mmCIF file of C-alpha atoms in Angstrom:
data_model
loop_
_atom_site.group_PDB
_atom_site.id
_atom_site.type_symbol
_atom_site.label_atom_id
_atom_site.label_comp_id
_atom_site.label_asym_id
_atom_site.label_seq_id
_atom_site.Cartn_x
_atom_site.Cartn_y
_atom_site.Cartn_z
ATOM 1 C CA LEU D 1 70.382 90.345 11.167
ATOM 2 C CA ALA D 2 66.676 89.811 11.789
ATOM 3 C CA TRP D 3 66.717 86.768 9.505
ATOM 4 C CA ALA D 4 69.782 85.292 11.220
ATOM 5 C CA ALA D 5 68.295 85.780 14.678
ATOM 6 C CA GLY D 6 65.116 84.006 13.671
ATOM 7 C CA ARG D 7 67.078 81.165 12.102
ATOM 8 C CA SER D 8 68.923 80.760 15.410
ATOM 9 C CA GLY D 9 65.750 80.790 17.499
ATOM 10 C CA CYS D 10 66.489 84.211 19.008
ATOM 11 C CA SER D 11 64.394 87.343 19.225
ATOM 12 C CA SER D 12 65.896 90.496 17.771
ATOM 13 C CA LEU D 13 65.498 94.204 18.351
ATOM 14 C CA ILE D 14 66.774 96.451 15.565
ATOM 15 C CA PHE D 15 67.605 100.080 16.331
ATOM 16 C CA VAL D 16 67.214 102.533 13.445
ATOM 17 C CA GLY D 17 67.431 106.281 12.962
ATOM 18 C CA ARG D 18 64.353 108.378 12.234
ATOM 19 C CA ASP D 19 64.971 108.657 8.478
ATOM 20 C CA VAL D 20 64.900 104.949 7.607
ATOM 21 C CA ASP D 21 62.227 104.481 4.940
ATOM 22 C CA ALA D 22 58.968 102.616 5.489
ATOM 23 C CA GLY D 23 59.836 99.897 2.987
ATOM 24 C CA ARG D 24 62.977 98.926 4.847
ATOM 25 C CA LEU D 25 61.161 98.943 8.180
ATOM 26 C CA ALA D 26 58.509 96.644 6.698
ATOM 27 C CA ARG D 27 61.138 94.181 5.455
ATOM 28 C CA ILE D 28 62.792 94.087 8.878
ATOM 29 C CA ARG D 29 59.470 93.352 10.553
ATOM 30 C CA GLU D 30 58.660 90.681 7.954
ATOM 31 C CA ALA D 31 61.930 88.991 8.932
ATOM 32 C CA GLY D 32 60.627 88.717 12.497
ATOM 33 C CA ALA D 33 62.381 91.551 14.324
ATOM 34 C CA ALA D 34 61.043 94.244 16.584
ATOM 35 C CA ILE D 35 62.150 97.777 15.754
ATOM 36 C CA GLU D 36 63.034 100.736 17.927
ATOM 37 C CA VAL D 37 63.123 104.011 16.026
ATOM 38 C CA VAL D 38 65.513 106.494 17.595
ATOM 39 C CA ASP D 39 64.800 110.189 17.118
ATOM 40 C CA GLY D 40 68.191 110.863 15.628
ATOM 41 C CA THR D 41 70.777 109.715 13.111
ATOM 42 C CA TYR D 42 72.358 106.347 12.412
ATOM 43 C CA ASP D 43 75.007 107.191 15.010
ATOM 44 C CA ASP D 44 72.322 107.852 17.625
ATOM 45 C CA ALA D 45 70.753 104.469 16.846
ATOM 46 C CA VAL D 46 74.120 102.735 17.299
ATOM 47 C CA LEU D 47 74.646 104.382 20.679
ATOM 48 C CA ALA D 48 71.095 103.485 21.757
ATOM 49 C CA ALA D 49 71.720 99.840 20.881
ATOM 50 C CA GLU D 50 74.982 99.868 22.820
ATOM 51 C CA ARG D 51 73.254 101.341 25.888
ATOM 52 C CA ARG D 52 70.452 98.757 25.763
ATOM 53 C CA ALA D 53 72.870 95.847 25.393
ATOM 54 C CA ALA D 54 74.960 97.119 28.307
ATOM 55 C CA VAL D 55 72.074 96.747 30.776
ATOM 56 C CA ASP D 56 70.592 93.489 29.432
ATOM 57 C CA PRO D 57 72.568 90.426 30.546
ATOM 58 C CA PHE D 58 70.925 88.293 27.850
ATOM 59 C CA ALA D 59 71.593 90.662 24.943
ATOM 60 C CA LEU D 60 74.171 90.178 22.207
ATOM 61 C CA LEU D 61 75.194 93.442 20.563
ATOM 62 C CA VAL D 62 75.693 93.127 16.812
ATOM 63 C CA THR D 63 76.926 96.307 15.168
ATOM 64 C CA ASP D 64 79.197 97.095 12.243
ATOM 65 C CA THR D 65 80.204 100.343 13.940
ATOM 66 C CA ASP D 66 83.009 100.548 16.474
ATOM 67 C CA TYR D 67 84.002 103.997 17.685
ATOM 68 C CA THR D 68 86.689 102.764 20.104
ATOM 69 C CA GLY D 69 88.294 99.765 18.381
ATOM 70 C CA GLY D 70 87.288 97.271 21.071
ATOM 71 C CA LEU D 71 84.350 95.407 19.449
ATOM 72 C CA ALA D 72 85.310 92.070 17.922
ATOM 73 C CA VAL D 73 81.909 91.734 16.238
ATOM 74 C CA SER D 74 82.513 94.858 14.143
ATOM 75 C CA ARG D 75 85.779 93.472 12.814
ATOM 76 C CA THR D 76 84.048 90.161 12.054
ATOM 77 C CA ILE D 77 81.338 91.945 10.059
ATOM 78 C CA MET D 78 84.001 93.896 8.187
ATOM 79 C CA ALA D 79 85.765 90.630 7.356
ATOM 80 C CA GLY D 80 82.452 89.237 6.109
ATOM 81 C CA TYR D 81 82.207 92.016 3.544
ATOM 82 C CA THR D 82 85.386 90.689 1.887
ATOM 83 C CA LEU D 83 83.116 88.058 0.314
ATOM 84 C CA LEU D 84 81.686 90.740 -1.992
ATOM 85 C CA ALA D 85 85.129 91.279 -3.493
ATOM 86 C CA ALA D 86 85.694 87.526 -3.856
ATOM 87 C CA GLU D 87 82.357 87.063 -5.629
ATOM 88 C CA ALA D 88 83.046 89.967 -7.994
ATOM 89 C CA TRP D 89 86.480 88.550 -8.738
ATOM 90 C CA GLU D 90 85.098 85.099 -9.513
ATOM 91 C CA GLY D 91 82.338 86.693 -11.590
ATOM 92 C CA GLY D 92 84.823 88.115 -14.073
ATOM 93 C CA LEU D 93 86.539 91.033 -12.379
ATOM 94 C CA GLY D 94 89.760 89.042 -12.147
ATOM 95 C CA ALA D 95 90.074 88.901 -15.920
ATOM 96 C CA ARG D 96 90.498 92.661 -16.043
ATOM 97 C CA PRO D 97 91.362 94.068 -12.601
ATOM 98 C CA PRO D 98 90.094 97.607 -11.992
ATOM 99 C CA THR D 99 92.352 100.619 -11.642
ATOM 100 C CA HIS D 100 89.794 102.483 -9.471
ATOM 101 C CA VAL D 101 87.040 101.253 -7.159
ATOM 102 C CA PHE D 102 84.242 103.569 -5.998
ATOM 103 C CA LEU D 103 82.702 102.435 -2.718
ATOM 104 C CA HIS D 104 79.825 104.125 -0.945
ATOM 105 C CA CYS D 105 80.439 104.769 2.728
ATOM 106 C CA GLY D 106 78.450 105.313 5.862
ATOM 107 C CA VAL D 107 80.784 104.407 8.718
ATOM 108 C CA GLY D 108 83.089 102.749 6.153
ATOM 109 C CA THR D 109 82.775 99.105 7.205
ATOM 110 C CA MET D 110 81.566 97.745 3.855
ATOM 111 C CA ALA D 111 84.096 99.810 1.904
ATOM 112 C CA ALA D 112 86.940 98.639 4.121
ATOM 113 C CA GLY D 113 85.838 95.012 3.836
ATOM 114 C CA ILE D 114 85.732 95.126 0.036
ATOM 115 C CA THR D 115 89.107 96.857 0.006
ATOM 116 C CA MET D 116 90.599 94.068 2.122
ATOM 117 C CA GLY D 117 89.037 91.496 -0.187
ATOM 118 C CA LEU D 118 90.612 93.142 -3.220
ATOM 119 C CA TRP D 119 93.982 93.253 -1.481
ATOM 120 C CA ARG D 120 93.692 89.510 -0.968
ATOM 121 C CA GLN D 121 92.884 88.881 -4.633
ATOM 122 C CA LEU D 122 95.388 91.278 -6.164
ATOM 123 C CA ALA D 123 98.318 90.593 -3.827
ATOM 124 C CA THR D 124 100.752 93.049 -5.437
ATOM 125 C CA VAL D 125 98.634 95.680 -7.232
ATOM 126 C CA THR D 126 96.113 97.675 -5.236
ATOM 127 C CA PRO D 127 93.375 99.619 -7.058
ATOM 128 C CA ARG D 128 92.783 103.227 -6.145
ATOM 129 C CA VAL D 129 89.838 103.260 -3.749
ATOM 130 C CA VAL D 130 87.519 106.280 -3.828
ATOM 131 C CA THR D 131 85.076 106.737 -0.947
ATOM 132 C CA VAL D 132 81.616 108.045 -1.905
ATOM 133 C CA GLU D 133 79.292 109.816 0.559
ATOM 134 C CA PRO D 134 76.336 112.195 0.656
ATOM 135 C CA ILE D 135 77.354 115.838 0.906
ATOM 136 C CA ALA D 136 75.509 116.181 4.219
ATOM 137 C CA ALA D 137 77.240 113.222 5.904
ATOM 138 C CA ALA D 138 80.779 113.050 4.557
ATOM 139 C CA CYS D 139 82.615 111.970 7.701
ATOM 140 C CA LEU D 140 85.178 109.889 5.822
ATOM 141 C CA LEU D 141 86.028 112.714 3.449
ATOM 142 C CA ALA D 142 86.510 114.987 6.466
ATOM 143 C CA SER D 143 88.685 112.320 8.090
ATOM 144 C CA LEU D 144 90.813 111.862 4.967
ATOM 145 C CA ARG D 145 91.382 115.604 4.802
ATOM 146 C CA ALA D 146 92.340 115.782 8.481
ATOM 147 C CA GLY D 147 94.386 112.582 8.534
ATOM 148 C CA ARG D 148 92.467 111.309 11.565
ATOM 149 C CA PRO D 149 88.898 110.204 12.381
ATOM 150 C CA GLU D 150 86.620 113.235 12.267
ATOM 151 C CA ARG D 151 83.009 113.694 13.292
ATOM 152 C CA VAL D 152 80.396 115.525 11.218
ATOM 153 C CA GLU D 153 77.812 117.182 13.436
ATOM 154 C CA GLY D 154 74.149 117.942 12.832
ATOM 155 C CA ALA D 155 71.052 116.128 11.629
ATOM 156 C CA LEU D 156 72.834 114.790 8.494
ATOM 157 C CA PRO D 157 69.787 115.152 6.218
ATOM 158 C CA THR D 158 70.031 112.909 3.139
ATOM 159 C CA ARG D 159 67.767 110.629 1.164
ATOM 160 C CA MET D 160 70.679 108.150 1.188
ATOM 161 C CA ALA D 161 69.542 107.253 4.696
ATOM 162 C CA GLY D 162 71.873 104.314 5.290
ATOM 163 C CA LEU D 163 74.820 106.637 4.711
ATOM 164 C CA ALA D 164 73.680 109.323 7.175
ATOM 165 C CA CYS D 165 76.617 108.624 9.466
ATOM 166 C CA GLY D 166 78.605 111.285 11.255
ATOM 167 C CA ARG D 167 81.512 109.197 12.554
ATOM 168 C CA PRO D 168 83.665 106.544 10.858
ATOM 169 C CA SER D 169 84.107 103.150 12.465
ATOM 170 C CA LEU D 170 87.655 102.931 13.814
ATOM 171 C CA PRO D 171 88.533 99.502 12.296
ATOM 172 C CA ALA D 172 87.254 100.725 8.923
ATOM 173 C CA TRP D 173 89.228 103.944 9.208
ATOM 174 C CA THR D 174 92.383 101.934 9.909
ATOM 175 C CA VAL D 175 91.990 100.328 6.480
ATOM 176 C CA LEU D 176 90.629 103.250 4.468
ATOM 177 C CA SER D 177 93.178 105.735 5.834
ATOM 178 C CA LYS D 178 95.820 103.643 4.036
ATOM 179 C CA ALA D 179 93.813 102.548 1.002
ATOM 180 C CA ALA D 180 91.679 105.525 -0.021
ATOM 181 C CA PHE D 181 93.153 107.439 -2.934
ATOM 182 C CA ALA D 182 90.408 110.073 -2.785
ATOM 183 C CA GLY D 183 86.991 110.871 -1.407
ATOM 184 C CA MET D 184 83.982 112.333 -3.188
ATOM 185 C CA THR D 185 80.457 113.421 -2.315
ATOM 186 C CA VAL D 186 77.132 113.035 -4.106
ATOM 187 C CA ALA D 187 74.457 115.737 -4.194
ATOM 188 C CA GLU D 188 70.865 114.837 -3.412
ATOM 189 C CA ASP D 189 69.541 115.814 -6.837
ATOM 190 C CA THR D 190 72.281 113.763 -8.509
ATOM 191 C CA ALA D 191 71.334 110.673 -6.501
ATOM 192 C CA THR D 192 67.686 111.130 -7.444
ATOM 193 C CA ALA D 193 68.482 111.536 -11.136
ATOM 194 C CA VAL D 194 70.791 108.522 -11.283
ATOM 195 C CA GLN D 195 68.269 106.367 -9.430
ATOM 196 C CA GLN D 196 65.623 107.260 -12.015
ATOM 197 C CA ASP D 197 68.035 106.705 -14.892
ATOM 198 C CA LEU D 198 68.939 103.231 -13.627
ATOM 199 C CA ALA D 199 65.251 102.352 -13.333
ATOM 200 C CA ASN D 200 64.766 103.430 -16.964
ATOM 201 C CA GLY D 201 67.825 101.597 -18.308
ATOM 202 C CA ALA D 202 69.322 104.905 -19.431
ATOM 203 C CA TYR D 203 72.953 103.738 -19.373
ATOM 204 C CA GLY D 204 72.579 100.795 -21.722
ATOM 205 C CA ASP D 205 72.072 98.263 -18.925
ATOM 206 C CA PRO D 206 68.817 96.474 -18.153
ATOM 207 C CA PRO D 207 66.526 98.520 -15.867
ATOM 208 C CA MET D 208 67.483 98.047 -12.238
ATOM 209 C CA VAL D 209 66.287 99.219 -8.856
ATOM 210 C CA GLY D 210 68.934 101.229 -7.017
ATOM 211 C CA GLY D 211 68.287 101.582 -3.304
ATOM 212 C CA ASP D 212 68.597 104.907 -1.550
ATOM 213 C CA THR D 213 71.796 103.756 0.148
ATOM 214 C CA GLY D 214 73.471 101.906 -2.725
ATOM 215 C CA ILE D 215 72.755 104.613 -5.272
ATOM 216 C CA ALA D 216 75.738 106.663 -4.077
ATOM 217 C CA GLY D 217 78.247 104.133 -5.361
#
């Protein structure tokens, strides 16, 4: 977002929760954005951005999270994530379509977008989608169990900071409530161990860097 704003000749202000790591903050600043750190979770940062945009006549709110279903930009971002499924398909996934797809979730927007992209590619056969979240912030798992959007309260402490979300985005829930076969959670020590294993090439793949958010998937 910071990069796109700069490319368009606009200034940008990025709202983040208190647990976003220093490396990510540095990359955002390097892309030319100002940052406002909110003393709270991802959800608190989203609400702070919404409040700021509401009182600034020159502001454009860009958020992948929509708690009410009325934000067109959130649906557009979700549609953009379908490109990940298209790229995977063209990269060889289409030769042997998966039976199950594990997608890490914060508010669910990325997972829903990839699910829609797979629907488009597969047409008649839909893989079983499994949502993956930190134990401390499993709002989608709670929603799947309840059959409606549910909120997880508290500080949501997790090293998977980008997934520290207590409420699902409504457009994402509309998709995942129909597509998700199951939901699962990842413990903090498991995430740490897998991240180290990936860095060491322990699974037969070349060593790779797994980010704190992506490691859940």
